[in-house]
């Protein structure tokens, strides 16, 4: 976490800082196959894809609140761990290789402002250790959210 703090502090701006965090998570953890941040656009009622890194782009660059595993976590404010995406009716497919997923909300001032979404190509890739770690990462990302008026 201290390394991530340093990456954020040395980045030229918030978007670059968030990108460095995403890249670092992807590079350091073999089971974080695709790592992205969605930010909430409250006016549109949607999640909007921010920085991401992984083998492929996702077609889901905007996800309505409540839709998919991402939309569910945004509404509930709870971390979602899905061991087998094919068994979860909420799942919005992005990549044919994905077997499991973890979505961790990012909070600011008591509200969900975004989330970390990580996809894995192994079943049951994520556990409570990932959840607790990523919840701490989410707290570092909260100040980097895009804000109205820049
Ligand atoms: N699988 C997500 C959609 C985002 S992609 O994984 C990048 C979901 O079900 O909400």
PDB file of C-alpha atoms and ligand atoms in Angstrom:
ATOM      1  CA  UNK A   1       0.000   0.000   0.000  1.00  0.00           C
ATOM      2  CA  UNK A   2       2.889   2.355   0.651  1.00  0.00           C
ATOM      3  CA  UNK A   3       4.149   1.701  -2.866  1.00  0.00           C
ATOM      4  CA  UNK A   4       0.706   2.586  -4.230  1.00  0.00           C
ATOM      5  CA  UNK A   5       0.677   5.767  -2.129  1.00  0.00           C
ATOM      6  CA  UNK A   6       4.034   6.724  -3.634  1.00  0.00           C
ATOM      7  CA  UNK A   7       2.826   6.020  -7.173  1.00  0.00           C
ATOM      8  CA  UNK A   8      -0.186   8.265  -6.590  1.00  0.00           C
ATOM      9  CA  UNK A   9       1.885  11.025  -5.008  1.00  0.00           C
ATOM     10  CA  UNK A  10       4.376  11.039  -7.887  1.00  0.00           C
ATOM     11  CA  UNK A  11       1.766  10.948 -10.668  1.00  0.00           C
ATOM     12  CA  UNK A  12       1.205  14.192 -12.600  1.00  0.00           C
ATOM     13  CA  UNK A  13      -2.529  14.174 -11.874  1.00  0.00           C
ATOM     14  CA  UNK A  14      -5.422  12.135 -10.482  1.00  0.00           C
ATOM     15  CA  UNK A  15      -6.184  10.221 -13.665  1.00  0.00           C
ATOM     16  CA  UNK A  16      -2.539   9.265 -14.128  1.00  0.00           C
ATOM     17  CA  UNK A  17      -2.390   8.245 -10.464  1.00  0.00           C
ATOM     18  CA  UNK A  18      -5.396   5.954 -10.838  1.00  0.00           C
ATOM     19  CA  UNK A  19      -3.883   4.463 -14.001  1.00  0.00           C
ATOM     20  CA  UNK A  20      -0.630   3.697 -12.162  1.00  0.00           C
ATOM     21  CA  UNK A  21      -2.509   1.937  -9.372  1.00  0.00           C
ATOM     22  CA  UNK A  22      -4.436  -0.194 -11.864  1.00  0.00           C
ATOM     23  CA  UNK A  23      -1.235  -1.062 -13.749  1.00  0.00           C
ATOM     24  CA  UNK A  24       0.598  -1.956 -10.538  1.00  0.00           C
ATOM     25  CA  UNK A  25      -2.215  -4.224  -9.310  1.00  0.00           C
ATOM     26  CA  UNK A  26      -2.276  -5.994 -12.666  1.00  0.00           C
ATOM     27  CA  UNK A  27       1.504  -6.403 -12.825  1.00  0.00           C
ATOM     28  CA  UNK A  28       2.048  -7.571  -9.251  1.00  0.00           C
ATOM     29  CA  UNK A  29      -0.800 -10.028  -8.828  1.00  0.00           C
ATOM     30  CA  UNK A  30      -0.978 -12.870 -11.323  1.00  0.00           C
ATOM     31  CA  UNK A  31      -4.624 -13.573 -10.550  1.00  0.00           C
ATOM     32  CA  UNK A  32      -5.660  -9.968 -11.336  1.00  0.00           C
ATOM     33  CA  UNK A  33      -6.038 -10.670 -15.049  1.00  0.00           C
ATOM     34  CA  UNK A  34      -8.060  -7.576 -15.919  1.00  0.00           C
ATOM     35  CA  UNK A  35      -8.176  -4.565 -13.582  1.00  0.00           C
ATOM     36  CA  UNK A  36     -10.373  -1.528 -14.115  1.00  0.00           C
ATOM     37  CA  UNK A  37     -11.958   1.358 -12.254  1.00  0.00           C
ATOM     38  CA  UNK A  38     -15.523   2.470 -12.899  1.00  0.00           C
ATOM     39  CA  UNK A  39     -16.575   5.904 -11.635  1.00  0.00           C
ATOM     40  CA  UNK A  40     -20.206   6.771 -10.932  1.00  0.00           C
ATOM     41  CA  UNK A  41     -21.823   9.401 -13.111  1.00  0.00           C
ATOM     42  CA  UNK A  42     -24.699  10.214 -10.787  1.00  0.00           C
ATOM     43  CA  UNK A  43     -26.518  12.427 -13.294  1.00  0.00           C
ATOM     44  CA  UNK A  44     -26.542   9.664 -15.905  1.00  0.00           C
ATOM     45  CA  UNK A  45     -27.196   6.922 -13.307  1.00  0.00           C
ATOM     46  CA  UNK A  46     -24.326   4.958 -14.772  1.00  0.00           C
ATOM     47  CA  UNK A  47     -20.888   3.573 -14.056  1.00  0.00           C
ATOM     48  CA  UNK A  48     -18.326   4.940 -16.502  1.00  0.00           C
ATOM     49  CA  UNK A  49     -15.098   3.076 -17.219  1.00  0.00           C
ATOM     50  CA  UNK A  50     -11.981   4.947 -16.105  1.00  0.00           C
ATOM     51  CA  UNK A  51      -8.401   3.620 -16.115  1.00  0.00           C
ATOM     52  CA  UNK A  52      -8.022  -0.102 -16.852  1.00  0.00           C
ATOM     53  CA  UNK A  53      -5.355  -2.557 -17.826  1.00  0.00           C
ATOM     54  CA  UNK A  54      -5.592  -6.064 -19.182  1.00  0.00           C
ATOM     55  CA  UNK A  55      -5.343  -8.133 -22.318  1.00  0.00           C
ATOM     56  CA  UNK A  56      -8.483  -6.729 -23.962  1.00  0.00           C
ATOM     57  CA  UNK A  57     -10.755  -3.682 -23.891  1.00  0.00           C
ATOM     58  CA  UNK A  58     -14.287  -4.222 -22.583  1.00  0.00           C
ATOM     59  CA  UNK A  59     -17.381  -3.227 -24.524  1.00  0.00           C
ATOM     60  CA  UNK A  60     -18.991  -2.320 -21.163  1.00  0.00           C
ATOM     61  CA  UNK A  61     -17.680   1.222 -20.882  1.00  0.00           C
ATOM     62  CA  UNK A  62     -20.957   2.435 -19.357  1.00  0.00           C
ATOM     63  CA  UNK A  63     -23.067   0.224 -17.058  1.00  0.00           C
ATOM     64  CA  UNK A  64     -26.409   1.411 -15.621  1.00  0.00           C
ATOM     65  CA  UNK A  65     -26.523   1.366 -11.805  1.00  0.00           C
ATOM     66  CA  UNK A  66     -28.070  -1.928 -10.692  1.00  0.00           C
ATOM     67  CA  UNK A  67     -27.002  -3.829 -13.820  1.00  0.00           C
ATOM     68  CA  UNK A  68     -24.381  -6.585 -13.712  1.00  0.00           C
ATOM     69  CA  UNK A  69     -22.169  -7.474 -10.787  1.00  0.00           C
ATOM     70  CA  UNK A  70     -20.615  -4.017 -11.078  1.00  0.00           C
ATOM     71  CA  UNK A  71     -23.975  -2.266 -10.938  1.00  0.00           C
ATOM     72  CA  UNK A  72     -25.080  -4.393  -7.969  1.00  0.00           C
ATOM     73  CA  UNK A  73     -21.991  -3.485  -5.937  1.00  0.00           C
ATOM     74  CA  UNK A  74     -22.440   0.197  -6.806  1.00  0.00           C
ATOM     75  CA  UNK A  75     -25.994   0.160  -5.431  1.00  0.00           C
ATOM     76  CA  UNK A  76     -25.371  -2.031  -2.365  1.00  0.00           C
ATOM     77  CA  UNK A  77     -21.997  -0.561  -1.408  1.00  0.00           C
ATOM     78  CA  UNK A  78     -20.806  -4.089  -0.659  1.00  0.00           C
ATOM     79  CA  UNK A  79     -17.830  -5.954  -2.070  1.00  0.00           C
ATOM     80  CA  UNK A  80     -18.945  -8.686  -4.462  1.00  0.00           C
ATOM     81  CA  UNK A  81     -16.914 -11.870  -4.899  1.00  0.00           C
ATOM     82  CA  UNK A  82     -18.200 -14.201  -7.604  1.00  0.00           C
ATOM     83  CA  UNK A  83     -16.463 -17.596  -7.676  1.00  0.00           C
ATOM     84  CA  UNK A  84     -18.101 -18.719 -10.914  1.00  0.00           C
ATOM     85  CA  UNK A  85     -19.462 -15.996 -13.152  1.00  0.00           C
ATOM     86  CA  UNK A  86     -21.329 -18.524 -15.306  1.00  0.00           C
ATOM     87  CA  UNK A  87     -23.492 -19.365 -12.280  1.00  0.00           C
ATOM     88  CA  UNK A  88     -24.398 -15.727 -11.494  1.00  0.00           C
ATOM     89  CA  UNK A  89     -27.414 -14.471 -13.455  1.00  0.00           C
ATOM     90  CA  UNK A  90     -26.358 -10.842 -12.903  1.00  0.00           C
ATOM     91  CA  UNK A  91     -23.058 -11.316 -14.724  1.00  0.00           C
ATOM     92  CA  UNK A  92     -22.393  -9.095 -17.748  1.00  0.00           C
ATOM     93  CA  UNK A  93     -19.892 -10.953 -19.897  1.00  0.00           C
ATOM     94  CA  UNK A  94     -16.813  -9.010 -20.969  1.00  0.00           C
ATOM     95  CA  UNK A  95     -14.174 -11.611 -21.747  1.00  0.00           C
ATOM     96  CA  UNK A  96     -14.572 -15.240 -22.784  1.00  0.00           C
ATOM     97  CA  UNK A  97     -11.687 -16.177 -20.465  1.00  0.00           C
ATOM     98  CA  UNK A  98     -13.274 -14.785 -17.267  1.00  0.00           C
ATOM     99  CA  UNK A  99     -14.257 -17.342 -14.641  1.00  0.00           C
ATOM    100  CA  UNK A 100     -14.419 -15.252 -11.468  1.00  0.00           C
ATOM    101  CA  UNK A 101     -14.708 -11.603 -10.485  1.00  0.00           C
ATOM    102  CA  UNK A 102     -14.328  -9.249  -7.526  1.00  0.00           C
ATOM    103  CA  UNK A 103     -15.896  -5.791  -7.370  1.00  0.00           C
ATOM    104  CA  UNK A 104     -14.947  -3.423  -4.522  1.00  0.00           C
ATOM    105  CA  UNK A 105     -16.804  -0.129  -4.019  1.00  0.00           C
ATOM    106  CA  UNK A 106     -14.883   3.138  -3.655  1.00  0.00           C
ATOM    107  CA  UNK A 107     -16.415   5.461  -1.041  1.00  0.00           C
ATOM    108  CA  UNK A 108     -16.109   9.202  -0.555  1.00  0.00           C
ATOM    109  CA  UNK A 109     -18.084  11.134   2.050  1.00  0.00           C
ATOM    110  CA  UNK A 110     -20.143   8.040   2.809  1.00  0.00           C
ATOM    111  CA  UNK A 111     -21.287   7.541  -0.795  1.00  0.00           C
ATOM    112  CA  UNK A 112     -20.190   5.050  -3.426  1.00  0.00           C
ATOM    113  CA  UNK A 113     -18.303   7.097  -6.037  1.00  0.00           C
ATOM    114  CA  UNK A 114     -16.821   4.242  -8.033  1.00  0.00           C
ATOM    115  CA  UNK A 115     -15.432   0.744  -7.820  1.00  0.00           C
ATOM    116  CA  UNK A 116     -12.497  -1.507  -8.593  1.00  0.00           C
ATOM    117  CA  UNK A 117     -13.456  -4.362 -10.929  1.00  0.00           C
ATOM    118  CA  UNK A 118     -11.085  -7.319 -11.321  1.00  0.00           C
ATOM    119  CA  UNK A 119     -11.661 -10.341 -13.551  1.00  0.00           C
ATOM    120  CA  UNK A 120      -9.829 -13.658 -13.272  1.00  0.00           C
ATOM    121  CA  UNK A 121      -9.404 -16.560 -15.629  1.00  0.00           C
ATOM    122  CA  UNK A 122      -9.468 -19.114 -12.779  1.00  0.00           C
ATOM    123  CA  UNK A 123     -12.603 -20.066 -10.858  1.00  0.00           C
ATOM    124  CA  UNK A 124     -12.668 -18.851  -7.228  1.00  0.00           C
ATOM    125  CA  UNK A 125      -9.633 -16.622  -7.794  1.00  0.00           C
ATOM    126  CA  UNK A 126     -10.616 -14.105  -5.066  1.00  0.00           C
ATOM    127  CA  UNK A 127     -11.118 -14.383  -1.333  1.00  0.00           C
ATOM    128  CA  UNK A 128     -11.504 -12.221   1.762  1.00  0.00           C
ATOM    129  CA  UNK A 129      -7.786 -11.359   1.698  1.00  0.00           C
ATOM    130  CA  UNK A 130      -8.231  -9.767  -1.731  1.00  0.00           C
ATOM    131  CA  UNK A 131     -11.377  -8.031  -0.509  1.00  0.00           C
ATOM    132  CA  UNK A 132      -9.735  -6.450   2.549  1.00  0.00           C
ATOM    133  CA  UNK A 133      -6.635  -5.433   0.566  1.00  0.00           C
ATOM    134  CA  UNK A 134      -8.664  -3.927  -2.285  1.00  0.00           C
ATOM    135  CA  UNK A 135     -10.895  -2.059   0.181  1.00  0.00           C
ATOM    136  CA  UNK A 136      -7.734  -0.309   1.396  1.00  0.00           C
ATOM    137  CA  UNK A 137      -6.716   0.390  -2.199  1.00  0.00           C
ATOM    138  CA  UNK A 138     -10.204   1.798  -2.804  1.00  0.00           C
ATOM    139  CA  UNK A 139      -9.664   4.299   0.016  1.00  0.00           C
ATOM    140  CA  UNK A 140      -6.491   5.507  -1.735  1.00  0.00           C
ATOM    141  CA  UNK A 141      -8.381   5.888  -5.025  1.00  0.00           C
ATOM    142  CA  UNK A 142     -11.325   7.881  -3.635  1.00  0.00           C
ATOM    143  CA  UNK A 143      -9.538  11.268  -3.773  1.00  0.00           C
ATOM    144  CA  UNK A 144      -8.642  10.595  -7.434  1.00  0.00           C
ATOM    145  CA  UNK A 145     -12.247  10.501  -8.665  1.00  0.00           C
ATOM    146  CA  UNK A 146     -13.194  12.866 -11.475  1.00  0.00           C
ATOM    147  CA  UNK A 147     -15.252  15.782 -10.184  1.00  0.00           C
ATOM    148  CA  UNK A 148     -17.716  18.108 -11.820  1.00  0.00           C
ATOM    149  CA  UNK A 149     -16.007  21.274 -12.921  1.00  0.00           C
ATOM    150  CA  UNK A 150     -12.651  19.484 -13.041  1.00  0.00           C
TER     151      UNK A 150
HETATM  152  N1  LIG B   1     -18.590  -8.389 -15.500  1.00  0.00           N
HETATM  153  C1  LIG B   1     -19.024  -7.090 -15.075  1.00  0.00           C
HETATM  154  C2  LIG B   1     -18.994  -6.111 -16.192  1.00  0.00           C
HETATM  155  C3  LIG B   1     -17.684  -5.419 -16.342  1.00  0.00           C
HETATM  156  S1  LIG B   1     -16.500  -6.354 -17.187  1.00  0.00           S
HETATM  157  O1  LIG B   1     -16.122  -7.512 -16.295  1.00  0.00           O
HETATM  158  C4  LIG B   1     -15.098  -5.443 -17.356  1.00  0.00           C
HETATM  159  C5  LIG B   1     -20.410  -7.186 -14.466  1.00  0.00           C
HETATM  160  O2  LIG B   1     -21.024  -8.239 -14.474  1.00  0.00           O
HETATM  161  O3  LIG B   1     -20.904  -6.174 -13.990  1.00  0.00           O
END
